[in-house]
mmCIF file of C-alpha atoms in Angstrom:
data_model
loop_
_atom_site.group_PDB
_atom_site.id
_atom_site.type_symbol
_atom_site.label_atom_id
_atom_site.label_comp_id
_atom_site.label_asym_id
_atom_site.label_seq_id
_atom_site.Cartn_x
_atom_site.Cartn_y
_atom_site.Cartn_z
ATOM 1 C CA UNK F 91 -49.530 49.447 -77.589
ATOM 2 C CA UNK F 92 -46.391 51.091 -76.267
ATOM 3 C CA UNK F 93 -46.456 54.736 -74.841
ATOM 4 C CA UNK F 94 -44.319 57.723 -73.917
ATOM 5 C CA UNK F 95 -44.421 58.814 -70.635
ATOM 6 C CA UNK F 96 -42.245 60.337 -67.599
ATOM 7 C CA UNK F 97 -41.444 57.921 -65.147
ATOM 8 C CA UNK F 98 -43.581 59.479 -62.659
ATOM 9 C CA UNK F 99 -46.055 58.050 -64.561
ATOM 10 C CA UNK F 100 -45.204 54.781 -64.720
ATOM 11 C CA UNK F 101 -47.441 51.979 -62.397
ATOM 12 C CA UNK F 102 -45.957 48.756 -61.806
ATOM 13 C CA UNK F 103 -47.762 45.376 -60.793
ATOM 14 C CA UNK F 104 -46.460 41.913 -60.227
ATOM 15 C CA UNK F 105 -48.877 39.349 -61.033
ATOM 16 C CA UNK F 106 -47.680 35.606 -60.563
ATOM 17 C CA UNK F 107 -47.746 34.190 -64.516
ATOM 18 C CA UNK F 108 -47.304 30.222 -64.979
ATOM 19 C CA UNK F 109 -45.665 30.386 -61.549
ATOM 20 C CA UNK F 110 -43.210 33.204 -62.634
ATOM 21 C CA UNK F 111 -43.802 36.714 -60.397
ATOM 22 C CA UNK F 112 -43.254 39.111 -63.529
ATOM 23 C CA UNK F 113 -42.951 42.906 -63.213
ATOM 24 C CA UNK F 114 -45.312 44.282 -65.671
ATOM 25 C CA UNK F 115 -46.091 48.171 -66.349
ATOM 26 C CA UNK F 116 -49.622 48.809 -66.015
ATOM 27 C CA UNK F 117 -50.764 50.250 -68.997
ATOM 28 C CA UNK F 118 -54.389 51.188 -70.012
ATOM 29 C CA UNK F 119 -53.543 52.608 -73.281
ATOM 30 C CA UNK F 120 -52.433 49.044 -74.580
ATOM 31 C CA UNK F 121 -55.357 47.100 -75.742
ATOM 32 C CA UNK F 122 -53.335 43.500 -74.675
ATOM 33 C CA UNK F 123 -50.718 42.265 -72.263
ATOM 34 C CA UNK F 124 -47.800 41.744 -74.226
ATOM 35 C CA UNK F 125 -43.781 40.618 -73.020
ATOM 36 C CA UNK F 126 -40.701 40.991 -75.628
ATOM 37 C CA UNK F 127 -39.170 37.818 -76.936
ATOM 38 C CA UNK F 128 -36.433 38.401 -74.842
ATOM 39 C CA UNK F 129 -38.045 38.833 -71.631
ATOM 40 C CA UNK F 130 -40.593 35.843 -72.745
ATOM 41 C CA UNK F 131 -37.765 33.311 -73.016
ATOM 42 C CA UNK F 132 -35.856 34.271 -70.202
ATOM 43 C CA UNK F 133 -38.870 33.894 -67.144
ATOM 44 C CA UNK F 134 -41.345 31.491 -69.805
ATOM 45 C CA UNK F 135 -39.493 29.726 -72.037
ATOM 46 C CA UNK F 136 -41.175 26.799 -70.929
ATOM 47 C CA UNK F 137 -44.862 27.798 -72.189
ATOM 48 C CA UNK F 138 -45.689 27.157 -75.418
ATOM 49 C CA UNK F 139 -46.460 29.769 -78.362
ATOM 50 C CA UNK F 140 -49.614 29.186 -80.197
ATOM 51 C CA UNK F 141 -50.208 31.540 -83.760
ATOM 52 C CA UNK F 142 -51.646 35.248 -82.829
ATOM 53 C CA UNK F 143 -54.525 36.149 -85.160
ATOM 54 C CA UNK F 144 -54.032 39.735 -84.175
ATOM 55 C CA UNK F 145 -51.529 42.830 -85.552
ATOM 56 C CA UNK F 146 -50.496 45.156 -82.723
ATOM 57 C CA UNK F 147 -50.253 49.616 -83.655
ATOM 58 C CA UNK F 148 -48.422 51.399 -81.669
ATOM 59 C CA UNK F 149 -49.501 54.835 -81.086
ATOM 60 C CA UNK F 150 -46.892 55.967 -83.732
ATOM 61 C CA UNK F 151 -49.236 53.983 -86.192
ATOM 62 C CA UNK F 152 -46.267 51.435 -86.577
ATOM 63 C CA UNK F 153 -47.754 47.735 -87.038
ATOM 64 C CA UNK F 154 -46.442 44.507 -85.000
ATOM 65 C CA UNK F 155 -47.135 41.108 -85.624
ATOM 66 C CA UNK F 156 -46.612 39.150 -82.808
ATOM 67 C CA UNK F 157 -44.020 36.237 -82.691
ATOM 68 C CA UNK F 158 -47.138 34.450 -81.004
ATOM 69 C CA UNK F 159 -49.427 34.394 -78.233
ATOM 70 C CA UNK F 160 -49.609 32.352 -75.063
ATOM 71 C CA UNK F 161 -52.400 31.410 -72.951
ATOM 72 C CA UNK F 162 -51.361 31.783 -69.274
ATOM 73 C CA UNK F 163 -52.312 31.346 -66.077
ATOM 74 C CA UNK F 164 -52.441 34.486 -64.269
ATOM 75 C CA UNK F 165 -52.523 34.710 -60.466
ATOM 76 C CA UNK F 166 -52.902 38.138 -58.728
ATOM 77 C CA UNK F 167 -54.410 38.984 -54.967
ATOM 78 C CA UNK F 168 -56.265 35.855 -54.745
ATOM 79 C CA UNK F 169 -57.572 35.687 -58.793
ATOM 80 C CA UNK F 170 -56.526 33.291 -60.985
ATOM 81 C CA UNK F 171 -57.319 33.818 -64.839
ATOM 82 C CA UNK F 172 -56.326 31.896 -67.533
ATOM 83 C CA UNK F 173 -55.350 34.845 -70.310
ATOM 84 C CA UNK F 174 -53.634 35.352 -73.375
ATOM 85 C CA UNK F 175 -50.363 36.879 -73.363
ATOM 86 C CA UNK F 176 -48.537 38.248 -77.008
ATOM 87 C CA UNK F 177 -44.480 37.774 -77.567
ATOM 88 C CA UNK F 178 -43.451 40.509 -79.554
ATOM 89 C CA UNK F 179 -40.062 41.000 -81.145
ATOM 90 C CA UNK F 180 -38.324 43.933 -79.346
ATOM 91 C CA UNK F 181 -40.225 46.024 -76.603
ATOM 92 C CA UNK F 182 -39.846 47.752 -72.984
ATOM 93 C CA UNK F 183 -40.843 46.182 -70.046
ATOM 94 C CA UNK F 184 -43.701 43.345 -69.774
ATOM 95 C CA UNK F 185 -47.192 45.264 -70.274
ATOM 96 C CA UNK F 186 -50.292 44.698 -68.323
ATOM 97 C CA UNK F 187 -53.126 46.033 -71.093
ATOM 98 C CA UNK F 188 -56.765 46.186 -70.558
ATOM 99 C CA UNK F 189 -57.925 42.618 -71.781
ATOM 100 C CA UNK F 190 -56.576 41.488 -68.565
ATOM 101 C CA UNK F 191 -58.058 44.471 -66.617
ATOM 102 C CA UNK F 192 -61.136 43.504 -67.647
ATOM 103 C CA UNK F 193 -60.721 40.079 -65.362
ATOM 104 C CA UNK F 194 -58.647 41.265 -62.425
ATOM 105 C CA UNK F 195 -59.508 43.928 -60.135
ATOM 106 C CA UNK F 196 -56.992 46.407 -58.887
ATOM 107 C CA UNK F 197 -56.663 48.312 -55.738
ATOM 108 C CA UNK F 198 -55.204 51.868 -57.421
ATOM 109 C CA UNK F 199 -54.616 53.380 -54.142
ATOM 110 C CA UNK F 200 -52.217 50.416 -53.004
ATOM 111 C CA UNK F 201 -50.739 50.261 -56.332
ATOM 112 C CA UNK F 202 -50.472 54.129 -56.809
ATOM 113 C CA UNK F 203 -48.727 53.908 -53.191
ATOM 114 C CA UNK F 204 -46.376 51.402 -54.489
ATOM 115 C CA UNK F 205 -45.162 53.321 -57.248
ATOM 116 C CA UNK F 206 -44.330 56.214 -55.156
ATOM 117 C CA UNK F 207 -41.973 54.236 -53.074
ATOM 118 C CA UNK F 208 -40.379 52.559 -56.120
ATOM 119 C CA UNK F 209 -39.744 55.755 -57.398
ATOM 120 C CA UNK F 210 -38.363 57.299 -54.096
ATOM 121 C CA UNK F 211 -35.740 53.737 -54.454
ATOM 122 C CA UNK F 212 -34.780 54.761 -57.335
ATOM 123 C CA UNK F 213 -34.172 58.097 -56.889
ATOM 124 C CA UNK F 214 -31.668 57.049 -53.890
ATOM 125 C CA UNK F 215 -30.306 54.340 -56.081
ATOM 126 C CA UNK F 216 -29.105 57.037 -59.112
ATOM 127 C CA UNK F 217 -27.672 59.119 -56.522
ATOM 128 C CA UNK F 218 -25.659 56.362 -54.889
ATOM 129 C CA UNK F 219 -24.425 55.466 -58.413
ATOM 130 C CA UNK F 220 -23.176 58.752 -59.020
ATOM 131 C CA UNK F 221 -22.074 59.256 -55.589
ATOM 132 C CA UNK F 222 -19.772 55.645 -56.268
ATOM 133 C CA UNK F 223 -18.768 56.752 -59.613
ATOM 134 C CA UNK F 224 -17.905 60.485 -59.824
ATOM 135 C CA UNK F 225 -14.946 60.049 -62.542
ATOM 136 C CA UNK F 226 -17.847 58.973 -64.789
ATOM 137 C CA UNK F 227 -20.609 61.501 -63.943
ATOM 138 C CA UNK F 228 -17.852 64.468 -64.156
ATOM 139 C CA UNK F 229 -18.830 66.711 -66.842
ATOM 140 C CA UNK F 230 -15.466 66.731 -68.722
ATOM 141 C CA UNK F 231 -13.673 64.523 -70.936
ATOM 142 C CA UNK F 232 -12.633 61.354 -69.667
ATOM 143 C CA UNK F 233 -9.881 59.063 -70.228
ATOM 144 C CA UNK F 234 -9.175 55.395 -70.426
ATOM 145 C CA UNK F 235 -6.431 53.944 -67.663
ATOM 146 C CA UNK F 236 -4.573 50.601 -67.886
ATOM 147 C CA UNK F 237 -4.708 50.529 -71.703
ATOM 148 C CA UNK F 238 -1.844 51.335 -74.283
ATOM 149 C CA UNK F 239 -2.950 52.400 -78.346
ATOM 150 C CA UNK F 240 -0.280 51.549 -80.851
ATOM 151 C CA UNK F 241 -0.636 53.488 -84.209
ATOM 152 C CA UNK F 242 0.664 51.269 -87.135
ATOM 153 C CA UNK F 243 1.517 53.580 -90.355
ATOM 154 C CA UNK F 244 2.165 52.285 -93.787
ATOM 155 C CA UNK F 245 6.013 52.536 -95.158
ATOM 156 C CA UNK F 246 6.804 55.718 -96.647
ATOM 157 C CA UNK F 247 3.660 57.593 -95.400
ATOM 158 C CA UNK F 248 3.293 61.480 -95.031
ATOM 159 C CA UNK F 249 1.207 63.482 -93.462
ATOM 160 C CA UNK F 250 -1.207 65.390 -95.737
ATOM 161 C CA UNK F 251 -2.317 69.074 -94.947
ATOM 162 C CA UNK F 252 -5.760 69.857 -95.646
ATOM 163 C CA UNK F 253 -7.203 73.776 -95.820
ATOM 164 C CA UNK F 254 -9.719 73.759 -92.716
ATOM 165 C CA UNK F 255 -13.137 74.103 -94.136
ATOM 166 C CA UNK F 256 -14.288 77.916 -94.279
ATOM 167 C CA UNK F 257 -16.890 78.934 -91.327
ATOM 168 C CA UNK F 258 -20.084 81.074 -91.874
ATOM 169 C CA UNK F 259 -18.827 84.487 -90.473
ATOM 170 C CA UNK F 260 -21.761 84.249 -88.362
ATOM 171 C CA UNK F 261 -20.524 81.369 -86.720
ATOM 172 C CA UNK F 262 -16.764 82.160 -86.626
ATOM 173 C CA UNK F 263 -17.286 83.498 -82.859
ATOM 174 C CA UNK F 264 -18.600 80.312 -81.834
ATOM 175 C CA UNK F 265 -16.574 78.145 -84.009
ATOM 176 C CA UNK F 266 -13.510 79.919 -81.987
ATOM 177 C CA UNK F 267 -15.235 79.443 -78.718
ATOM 178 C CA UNK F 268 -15.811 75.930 -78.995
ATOM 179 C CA UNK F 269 -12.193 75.103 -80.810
ATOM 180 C CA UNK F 270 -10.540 77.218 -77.582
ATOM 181 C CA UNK F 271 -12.974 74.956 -74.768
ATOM 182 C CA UNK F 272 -11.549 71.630 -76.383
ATOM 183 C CA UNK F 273 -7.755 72.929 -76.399
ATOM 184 C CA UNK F 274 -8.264 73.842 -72.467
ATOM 185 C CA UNK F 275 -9.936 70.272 -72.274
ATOM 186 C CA UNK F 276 -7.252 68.760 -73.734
ATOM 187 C CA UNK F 277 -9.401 67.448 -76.504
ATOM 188 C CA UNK F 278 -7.152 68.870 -79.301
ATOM 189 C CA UNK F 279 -3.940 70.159 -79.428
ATOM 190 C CA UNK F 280 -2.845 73.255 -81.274
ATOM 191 C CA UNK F 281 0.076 73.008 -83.574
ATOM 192 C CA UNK F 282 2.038 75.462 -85.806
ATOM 193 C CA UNK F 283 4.142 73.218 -87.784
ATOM 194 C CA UNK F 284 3.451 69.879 -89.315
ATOM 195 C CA UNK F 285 7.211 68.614 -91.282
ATOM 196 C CA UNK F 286 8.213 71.869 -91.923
ATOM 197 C CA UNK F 287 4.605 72.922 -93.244
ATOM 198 C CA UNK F 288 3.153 76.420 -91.541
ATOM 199 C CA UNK F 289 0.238 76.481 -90.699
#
């Protein structure tokens, strides 16, 4: 039912269900058309659910049963289908499977052409994002501004000193690497002393 794939891959269609346009993924490796609960009571909420005699397998071999299934009416370049549609719990985006392939006929080139300029939009839209937002995209640590941490500490605590767990010596070099980047980061903080305690 569900697949992995890059987002190159990915071909969108938008179909016109029970008067709802829905974005659905075209997917030919999913048997049925199927929308997450979520998604199904958010754009048809108003359709009702009738049982689903089937169990769903995704291609990790993990079985669904569907919350239910609804019979829709499906409009899409001048075709209109009556079809059955299956509410599962969690999921990705609405999927467009082959039992409704089998009734509506698809122009691949248009659709194929589609997808390239969806992807080209969203290509422009990530790098406008990080463009907007370059304290959040910079590869360092960040902090948080406008907000003040209070520390409460129970009467007549003390600060406990604890050996530091002994490294592999074939990971010492690396262990000191990494302990020296977050010091420069300002991650940690070296200290010598800790109430009178060397260290």
């Amino acid at each position: 039912m569900n697949n992995i794939k890059s987002s190159k891959d990915v071909m969108w269609v938008t179909p016109t269900v029970e008067g709802v346009t829905l974005k659905m993924e075209l997917d030919t490796g999913s048997a049925v058309s199927v929308i997450s609960q979520a998604d199904f009571s958010k754009s048809l909420g108003h359709v009702k659910l009738i049982e689903a005699t089937i169990t769903l397998q995704t291609y990790s071999g993990e079985s669904i049963k569907p919350l239910g299934c609804a019979n829709v009416k499906v409009h899409y370049k001048g075709e209109a289908h009556v079809l059955p549609l299956y509410v599962v719990p969690k999921g990705g985006p609405p999927l467009f499977g082959r039992e409704w392939l089998k009734h509506i006929k698809h122009d691949w080139n248009e659709i194929k052409e589609v997808h390239g300029i969806d992807q080209k939009k969203t290509g422009e839209v990530i790098k406008d994002l990080q463009n907007k937002y370059k304290d959040v995209f910079k590869d360092e640590l960040g902090t948080i501004k406008g907000i003040k941490a209070k520390l409460s500490l129970k009467d007549n605590s003390s600060l406990k000193f604890i050996k530091a767990r002994t490294v592999p010596f074939s990971l010492s070099a690396k262990v000191e690497a990494e302990l020296d980047r977050l010091e420069k980061e300002g991650t940690l903080n070296k200290v010598n002393t800790v109430n009178g305690l060397h260290l």
